[in-house]
PDB file of N, CA, C and O in Angstrom, chain B, residues numbered from 101:
ATOM      1  N   MET B 101     118.282 108.390  10.969  1.00  0.00           N
ATOM      2  CA  MET B 101     117.797 109.518  10.235  1.00  0.00           C
ATOM      3  C   MET B 101     116.547 109.071   9.492  1.00  0.00           C
ATOM      4  O   MET B 101     116.474 107.958   8.971  1.00  0.00           O
ATOM      5  N   ALA B 102     115.578 109.958   9.457  1.00  0.00           N
ATOM      6  CA  ALA B 102     114.316 109.672   8.773  1.00  0.00           C
ATOM      7  C   ALA B 102     113.878 110.910   8.001  1.00  0.00           C
ATOM      8  O   ALA B 102     114.342 112.019   8.264  1.00  0.00           O
ATOM      9  N   ILE B 103     112.988 110.705   7.055  1.00  0.00           N
ATOM     10  CA  ILE B 103     112.390 111.809   6.309  1.00  0.00           C
ATOM     11  C   ILE B 103     110.928 111.884   6.722  1.00  0.00           C
ATOM     12  O   ILE B 103     110.190 110.908   6.588  1.00  0.00           O
ATOM     13  N   GLU B 104     110.507 113.041   7.224  1.00  0.00           N
ATOM     14  CA  GLU B 104     109.102 113.254   7.587  1.00  0.00           C
ATOM     15  C   GLU B 104     108.460 114.139   6.536  1.00  0.00           C
ATOM     16  O   GLU B 104     109.020 115.161   6.140  1.00  0.00           O
ATOM     17  N   ARG B 105     107.286 113.739   6.091  1.00  0.00           N
ATOM     18  CA  ARG B 105     106.530 114.521   5.115  1.00  0.00           C
ATOM     19  C   ARG B 105     105.181 114.866   5.727  1.00  0.00           C
ATOM     20  O   ARG B 105     104.536 114.024   6.351  1.00  0.00           O
ATOM     21  N   ALA B 106     104.763 116.115   5.543  1.00  0.00           N
ATOM     22  CA  ALA B 106     103.477 116.552   6.095  1.00  0.00           C
ATOM     23  C   ALA B 106     102.921 117.671   5.235  1.00  0.00           C
ATOM     24  O   ALA B 106     103.657 118.331   4.502  1.00  0.00           O
ATOM     25  N   ASN B 107     101.627 117.877   5.330  1.00  0.00           N
ATOM     26  CA  ASN B 107     100.983 119.049   4.748  1.00  0.00           C
ATOM     27  C   ASN B 107     100.678 119.977   5.908  1.00  0.00           C
ATOM     28  O   ASN B 107      99.973 119.599   6.844  1.00  0.00           O
ATOM     29  N   VAL B 108     101.205 121.191   5.849  1.00  0.00           N
ATOM     30  CA  VAL B 108     101.164 122.110   6.979  1.00  0.00           C
ATOM     31  C   VAL B 108     100.317 123.323   6.636  1.00  0.00           C
ATOM     32  O   VAL B 108     100.402 123.862   5.532  1.00  0.00           O
ATOM     33  N   LEU B 109      99.504 123.747   7.588  1.00  0.00           N
ATOM     34  CA  LEU B 109      98.716 124.971   7.439  1.00  0.00           C
ATOM     35  C   LEU B 109      99.344 126.034   8.329  1.00  0.00           C
ATOM     36  O   LEU B 109      99.263 125.954   9.555  1.00  0.00           O
ATOM     37  N   TYR B 110      99.967 127.026   7.712  1.00  0.00           N
ATOM     38  CA  TYR B 110     100.620 128.104   8.446  1.00  0.00           C
ATOM     39  C   TYR B 110      99.596 129.167   8.829  1.00  0.00           C
ATOM     40  O   TYR B 110      98.598 129.356   8.135  1.00  0.00           O
ATOM     41  N   ALA B 111      99.848 129.853   9.930  1.00  0.00           N
ATOM     42  CA  ALA B 111      98.951 130.913  10.397  1.00  0.00           C
ATOM     43  C   ALA B 111      98.757 131.950   9.296  1.00  0.00           C
ATOM     44  O   ALA B 111      99.722 132.375   8.661  1.00  0.00           O
ATOM     45  N   GLY B 112      97.527 132.349   9.074  1.00  0.00           N
ATOM     46  CA  GLY B 112      97.212 133.362   8.077  1.00  0.00           C
ATOM     47  C   GLY B 112      97.083 132.830   6.658  1.00  0.00           C
ATOM     48  O   GLY B 112      96.780 133.594   5.742  1.00  0.00           O
ATOM     49  N   GLN B 113      97.307 131.537   6.458  1.00  0.00           N
ATOM     50  CA  GLN B 113      97.202 130.937   5.128  1.00  0.00           C
ATOM     51  C   GLN B 113      95.891 130.165   5.018  1.00  0.00           C
ATOM     52  O   GLN B 113      95.352 129.696   6.021  1.00  0.00           O
ATOM     53  N   SER B 114      95.385 130.038   3.797  1.00  0.00           N
ATOM     54  CA  SER B 114      94.128 129.310   3.604  1.00  0.00           C
ATOM     55  C   SER B 114      94.346 127.907   3.040  1.00  0.00           C
ATOM     56  O   SER B 114      93.432 127.082   3.060  1.00  0.00           O
ATOM     57  N   GLN B 115      95.552 127.632   2.538  1.00  0.00           N
ATOM     58  CA  GLN B 115      95.830 126.314   1.965  1.00  0.00           C
ATOM     59  C   GLN B 115      97.069 125.713   2.616  1.00  0.00           C
ATOM     60  O   GLN B 115      97.974 126.421   3.059  1.00  0.00           O
ATOM     61  N   THR B 116      97.080 124.387   2.660  1.00  0.00           N
ATOM     62  CA  THR B 116      98.249 123.706   3.209  1.00  0.00           C
ATOM     63  C   THR B 116      99.391 123.721   2.200  1.00  0.00           C
ATOM     64  O   THR B 116      99.180 123.869   0.996  1.00  0.00           O
ATOM     65  N   LYS B 117     100.601 123.566   2.718  1.00  0.00           N
ATOM     66  CA  LYS B 117     101.793 123.475   1.884  1.00  0.00           C
ATOM     67  C   LYS B 117     102.573 122.244   2.321  1.00  0.00           C
ATOM     68  O   LYS B 117     102.607 121.920   3.509  1.00  0.00           O
ATOM     69  N   PRO B 118     103.199 121.553   1.370  1.00  0.00           N
ATOM     70  CA  PRO B 118     103.987 120.378   1.753  1.00  0.00           C
ATOM     71  C   PRO B 118     105.246 120.796   2.511  1.00  0.00           C
ATOM     72  O   PRO B 118     105.852 121.826   2.217  1.00  0.00           O
ATOM     73  N   GLN B 119     105.620 119.982   3.481  1.00  0.00           N
ATOM     74  CA  GLN B 119     106.838 120.233   4.246  1.00  0.00           C
ATOM     75  C   GLN B 119     107.595 118.913   4.348  1.00  0.00           C
ATOM     76  O   GLN B 119     107.013 117.877   4.668  1.00  0.00           O
ATOM     77  N   VAL B 120     108.888 118.959   4.076  1.00  0.00           N
ATOM     78  CA  VAL B 120     109.737 117.776   4.172  1.00  0.00           C
ATOM     79  C   VAL B 120     110.860 118.100   5.142  1.00  0.00           C
ATOM     80  O   VAL B 120     111.565 119.097   4.984  1.00  0.00           O
ATOM     81  N   LEU B 121     111.020 117.244   6.154  1.00  0.00           N
ATOM     82  CA  LEU B 121     112.051 117.450   7.160  1.00  0.00           C
ATOM     83  C   LEU B 121     112.965 116.234   7.237  1.00  0.00           C
ATOM     84  O   LEU B 121     112.521 115.094   7.103  1.00  0.00           O
ATOM     85  N   ARG B 122     114.249 116.498   7.454  1.00  0.00           N
ATOM     86  CA  ARG B 122     115.217 115.442   7.766  1.00  0.00           C
ATOM     87  C   ARG B 122     115.267 115.387   9.291  1.00  0.00           C
ATOM     88  O   ARG B 122     115.559 116.394   9.936  1.00  0.00           O
ATOM     89  N   VAL B 123     114.987 114.225   9.870  1.00  0.00           N
ATOM     90  CA  VAL B 123     114.807 114.114  11.315  1.00  0.00           C
ATOM     91  C   VAL B 123     115.745 113.060  11.898  1.00  0.00           C
ATOM     92  O   VAL B 123     115.925 111.982  11.332  1.00  0.00           O
ATOM     93  N   THR B 124     116.334 113.396  13.034  1.00  0.00           N
ATOM     94  CA  THR B 124     117.127 112.453  13.813  1.00  0.00           C
ATOM     95  C   THR B 124     116.514 112.375  15.198  1.00  0.00           C
ATOM     96  O   THR B 124     116.244 113.400  15.824  1.00  0.00           O
ATOM     97  N   MET B 125     116.294 111.149  15.680  1.00  0.00           N
ATOM     98  CA  MET B 125     115.728 110.969  17.016  1.00  0.00           C
ATOM     99  C   MET B 125     116.590 109.997  17.809  1.00  0.00           C
ATOM    100  O   MET B 125     117.144 109.047  17.256  1.00  0.00           O
ATOM    101  N   ILE B 126     116.697 110.244  19.105  1.00  0.00           N
ATOM    102  CA  ILE B 126     117.398 109.345  20.018  1.00  0.00           C
ATOM    103  C   ILE B 126     116.363 108.776  20.975  1.00  0.00           C
ATOM    104  O   ILE B 126     115.600 109.513  21.599  1.00  0.00           O
ATOM    105  N   PHE B 127     116.351 107.438  21.079  1.00  0.00           N
ATOM    106  CA  PHE B 127     115.389 106.739  21.926  1.00  0.00           C
ATOM    107  C   PHE B 127     116.100 106.123  23.123  1.00  0.00           C
ATOM    108  O   PHE B 127     117.288 105.807  23.064  1.00  0.00           O
ATOM    109  N   ARG B 128     115.356 105.960  24.203  1.00  0.00           N
ATOM    110  CA  ARG B 128     115.844 105.254  25.389  1.00  0.00           C
ATOM    111  C   ARG B 128     114.760 104.271  25.823  1.00  0.00           C
ATOM    112  O   ARG B 128     113.580 104.613  25.897  1.00  0.00           O
ATOM    113  N   PHE B 129     115.187 103.052  26.105  1.00  0.00           N
ATOM    114  CA  PHE B 129     114.258 102.038  26.593  1.00  0.00           C
ATOM    115  C   PHE B 129     114.172 102.184  28.103  1.00  0.00           C
ATOM    116  O   PHE B 129     115.163 101.981  28.804  1.00  0.00           O
ATOM    117  N   ASP B 130     113.000 102.533  28.607  1.00  0.00           N
ATOM    118  CA  ASP B 130     112.831 102.831  30.030  1.00  0.00           C
ATOM    119  C   ASP B 130     111.585 102.130  30.561  1.00  0.00           C
ATOM    120  O   ASP B 130     110.469 102.417  30.128  1.00  0.00           O
ATOM    121  N   LYS B 131     111.780 101.226  31.487  1.00  0.00           N
ATOM    122  CA  LYS B 131     110.671 100.521  32.142  1.00  0.00           C
ATOM    123  C   LYS B 131     109.751  99.837  31.128  1.00  0.00           C
ATOM    124  O   LYS B 131     108.526  99.890  31.247  1.00  0.00           O
ATOM    125  N   GLY B 132     110.366  99.192  30.127  1.00  0.00           N
ATOM    126  CA  GLY B 132     109.600  98.427  29.152  1.00  0.00           C
ATOM    127  C   GLY B 132     109.008  99.231  28.014  1.00  0.00           C
ATOM    128  O   GLY B 132     108.264  98.689  27.197  1.00  0.00           O
ATOM    129  N   VAL B 133     109.325 100.522  27.944  1.00  0.00           N
ATOM    130  CA  VAL B 133     108.752 101.395  26.910  1.00  0.00           C
ATOM    131  C   VAL B 133     109.870 102.206  26.251  1.00  0.00           C
ATOM    132  O   VAL B 133     110.757 102.726  26.928  1.00  0.00           O
ATOM    133  N   TRP B 134     109.812 102.306  24.908  1.00  0.00           N
ATOM    134  CA  TRP B 134     110.754 103.170  24.198  1.00  0.00           C
ATOM    135  C   TRP B 134     110.263 104.612  24.286  1.00  0.00           C
ATOM    136  O   TRP B 134     109.095 104.897  24.020  1.00  0.00           O
ATOM    137  N   LYS B 135     111.167 105.518  24.661  1.00  0.00           N
ATOM    138  CA  LYS B 135     110.824 106.937  24.776  1.00  0.00           C
ATOM    139  C   LYS B 135     111.780 107.758  23.924  1.00  0.00           C
ATOM    140  O   LYS B 135     112.970 107.456  23.836  1.00  0.00           O
ATOM    141  N   ILE B 136     111.243 108.801  23.297  1.00  0.00           N
ATOM    142  CA  ILE B 136     112.091 109.731  22.554  1.00  0.00           C
ATOM    143  C   ILE B 136     112.701 110.690  23.570  1.00  0.00           C
ATOM    144  O   ILE B 136     111.981 111.387  24.283  1.00  0.00           O
ATOM    145  N   VAL B 137     114.038 110.722  23.633  1.00  0.00           N
ATOM    146  CA  VAL B 137     114.702 111.619  24.578  1.00  0.00           C
ATOM    147  C   VAL B 137     115.305 112.838  23.883  1.00  0.00           C
ATOM    148  O   VAL B 137     115.664 113.820  24.533  1.00  0.00           O
ATOM    149  N   HIS B 138     115.413 112.764  22.547  1.00  0.00           N
ATOM    150  CA  HIS B 138     115.908 113.921  21.791  1.00  0.00           C
ATOM    151  C   HIS B 138     115.401 113.808  20.360  1.00  0.00           C
ATOM    152  O   HIS B 138     115.367 112.718  19.789  1.00  0.00           O
ATOM    153  N   ARG B 139     115.007 114.944  19.785  1.00  0.00           N
ATOM    154  CA  ARG B 139     114.566 114.989  18.384  1.00  0.00           C
ATOM    155  C   ARG B 139     115.123 116.255  17.763  1.00  0.00           C
ATOM    156  O   ARG B 139     115.001 117.341  18.330  1.00  0.00           O
ATOM    157  N   HIS B 140     115.734 116.113  16.595  1.00  0.00           N
ATOM    158  CA  HIS B 140     116.237 117.266  15.848  1.00  0.00           C
ATOM    159  C   HIS B 140     115.709 117.160  14.428  1.00  0.00           C
ATOM    160  O   HIS B 140     115.721 116.082  13.833  1.00  0.00           O
ATOM    161  N   ALA B 141     115.245 118.281  13.884  1.00  0.00           N
ATOM    162  CA  ALA B 141     114.744 118.295  12.510  1.00  0.00           C
ATOM    163  C   ALA B 141     115.239 119.545  11.805  1.00  0.00           C
ATOM    164  O   ALA B 141     115.360 120.614  12.404  1.00  0.00           O
ATOM    165  N   ASP B 142     115.523 119.386  10.521  1.00  0.00           N
ATOM    166  CA  ASP B 142     115.835 120.555   9.700  1.00  0.00           C
ATOM    167  C   ASP B 142     115.232 120.363   8.320  1.00  0.00           C
ATOM    168  O   ASP B 142     114.918 119.249   7.902  1.00  0.00           O
ATOM    169  N   SER B 143     115.079 121.477   7.629  1.00  0.00           N
ATOM    170  CA  SER B 143     114.484 121.452   6.292  1.00  0.00           C
ATOM    171  C   SER B 143     115.393 120.710   5.335  1.00  0.00           C
ATOM    172  O   SER B 143     116.618 120.783   5.432  1.00  0.00           O
ATOM    173  N   MET B 144     114.783 120.003   4.422  1.00  0.00           N
ATOM    174  CA  MET B 144     115.552 119.353   3.366  1.00  0.00           C
ATOM    175  C   MET B 144     115.950 120.432   2.370  1.00  0.00           C
ATOM    176  O   MET B 144     115.100 121.127   1.812  1.00  0.00           O
ATOM    177  N   VAL B 145     117.237 120.558   2.159  1.00  0.00           N
ATOM    178  CA  VAL B 145     117.740 121.574   1.246  1.00  0.00           C
ATOM    179  C   VAL B 145     118.539 120.870   0.162  1.00  0.00           C
ATOM    180  O   VAL B 145     119.462 120.108   0.452  1.00  0.00           O
ATOM    181  N   ASP B 146     118.181 121.127  -1.078  1.00  0.00           N
ATOM    182  CA  ASP B 146     118.963 120.593  -2.188  1.00  0.00           C
ATOM    183  C   ASP B 146     120.123 121.542  -2.430  1.00  0.00           C
ATOM    184  O   ASP B 146     119.937 122.661  -2.906  1.00  0.00           O
ATOM    185  N   LEU B 147     121.315 121.084  -2.100  1.00  0.00           N
ATOM    186  CA  LEU B 147     122.494 121.917  -2.308  1.00  0.00           C
ATOM    187  C   LEU B 147     123.039 121.667  -3.699  1.00  0.00           C
ATOM    188  O   LEU B 147     123.223 120.523  -4.115  1.00  0.00           O
ATOM    189  N   GLN B 148     123.292 122.743  -4.406  1.00  0.00           N
ATOM    190  CA  GLN B 148     123.833 122.634  -5.756  1.00  0.00           C
ATOM    191  C   GLN B 148     125.067 123.511  -5.817  1.00  0.00           C
ATOM    192  O   GLN B 148     125.022 124.689  -5.462  1.00  0.00           O
ATOM    193  N   LEU B 149     126.167 122.932  -6.267  1.00  0.00           N
ATOM    194  CA  LEU B 149     127.399 123.695  -6.380  1.00  0.00           C
ATOM    195  C   LEU B 149     127.292 124.678  -7.535  1.00  0.00           C
ATOM    196  O   LEU B 149     126.677 124.377  -8.558  1.00  0.00           O
ATOM    197  N   PRO B 150     127.894 125.862  -7.373  1.00  0.00           N
ATOM    198  CA  PRO B 150     127.858 126.836  -8.466  1.00  0.00           C
ATOM    199  C   PRO B 150     128.622 126.324  -9.684  1.00  0.00           C
ATOM    200  O   PRO B 150     129.618 125.612  -9.554  1.00  0.00           O
ATOM    201  N   THR B 151     128.149 126.692 -10.851  1.00  0.00           N
ATOM    202  CA  THR B 151     128.822 126.322 -12.090  1.00  0.00           C
ATOM    203  C   THR B 151     130.017 127.241 -12.293  1.00  0.00           C
ATOM    204  O   THR B 151     129.877 128.462 -12.229  1.00  0.00           O
ATOM    205  N   PRO B 152     131.207 126.659 -12.540  1.00  0.00           N
ATOM    206  CA  PRO B 152     132.411 127.514 -12.722  1.00  0.00           C
ATOM    207  C   PRO B 152     132.356 128.337 -13.995  1.00  0.00           C
ATOM    208  O   PRO B 152     133.284 129.094 -14.281  1.00  0.00           O
TER     209      PRO B 152
END
């Protein structure tokens, strides 16, 4: 698992916005080279439990 950080320019926007993704990648060693065979990413979400 890795954390990817980037500044992203969305269509129709004039300024970039920070984006943080939690990423999982699966690699395979093939013919002397590491290749990414699967990549999954989702937004980092701070989960907070409701106050009783």
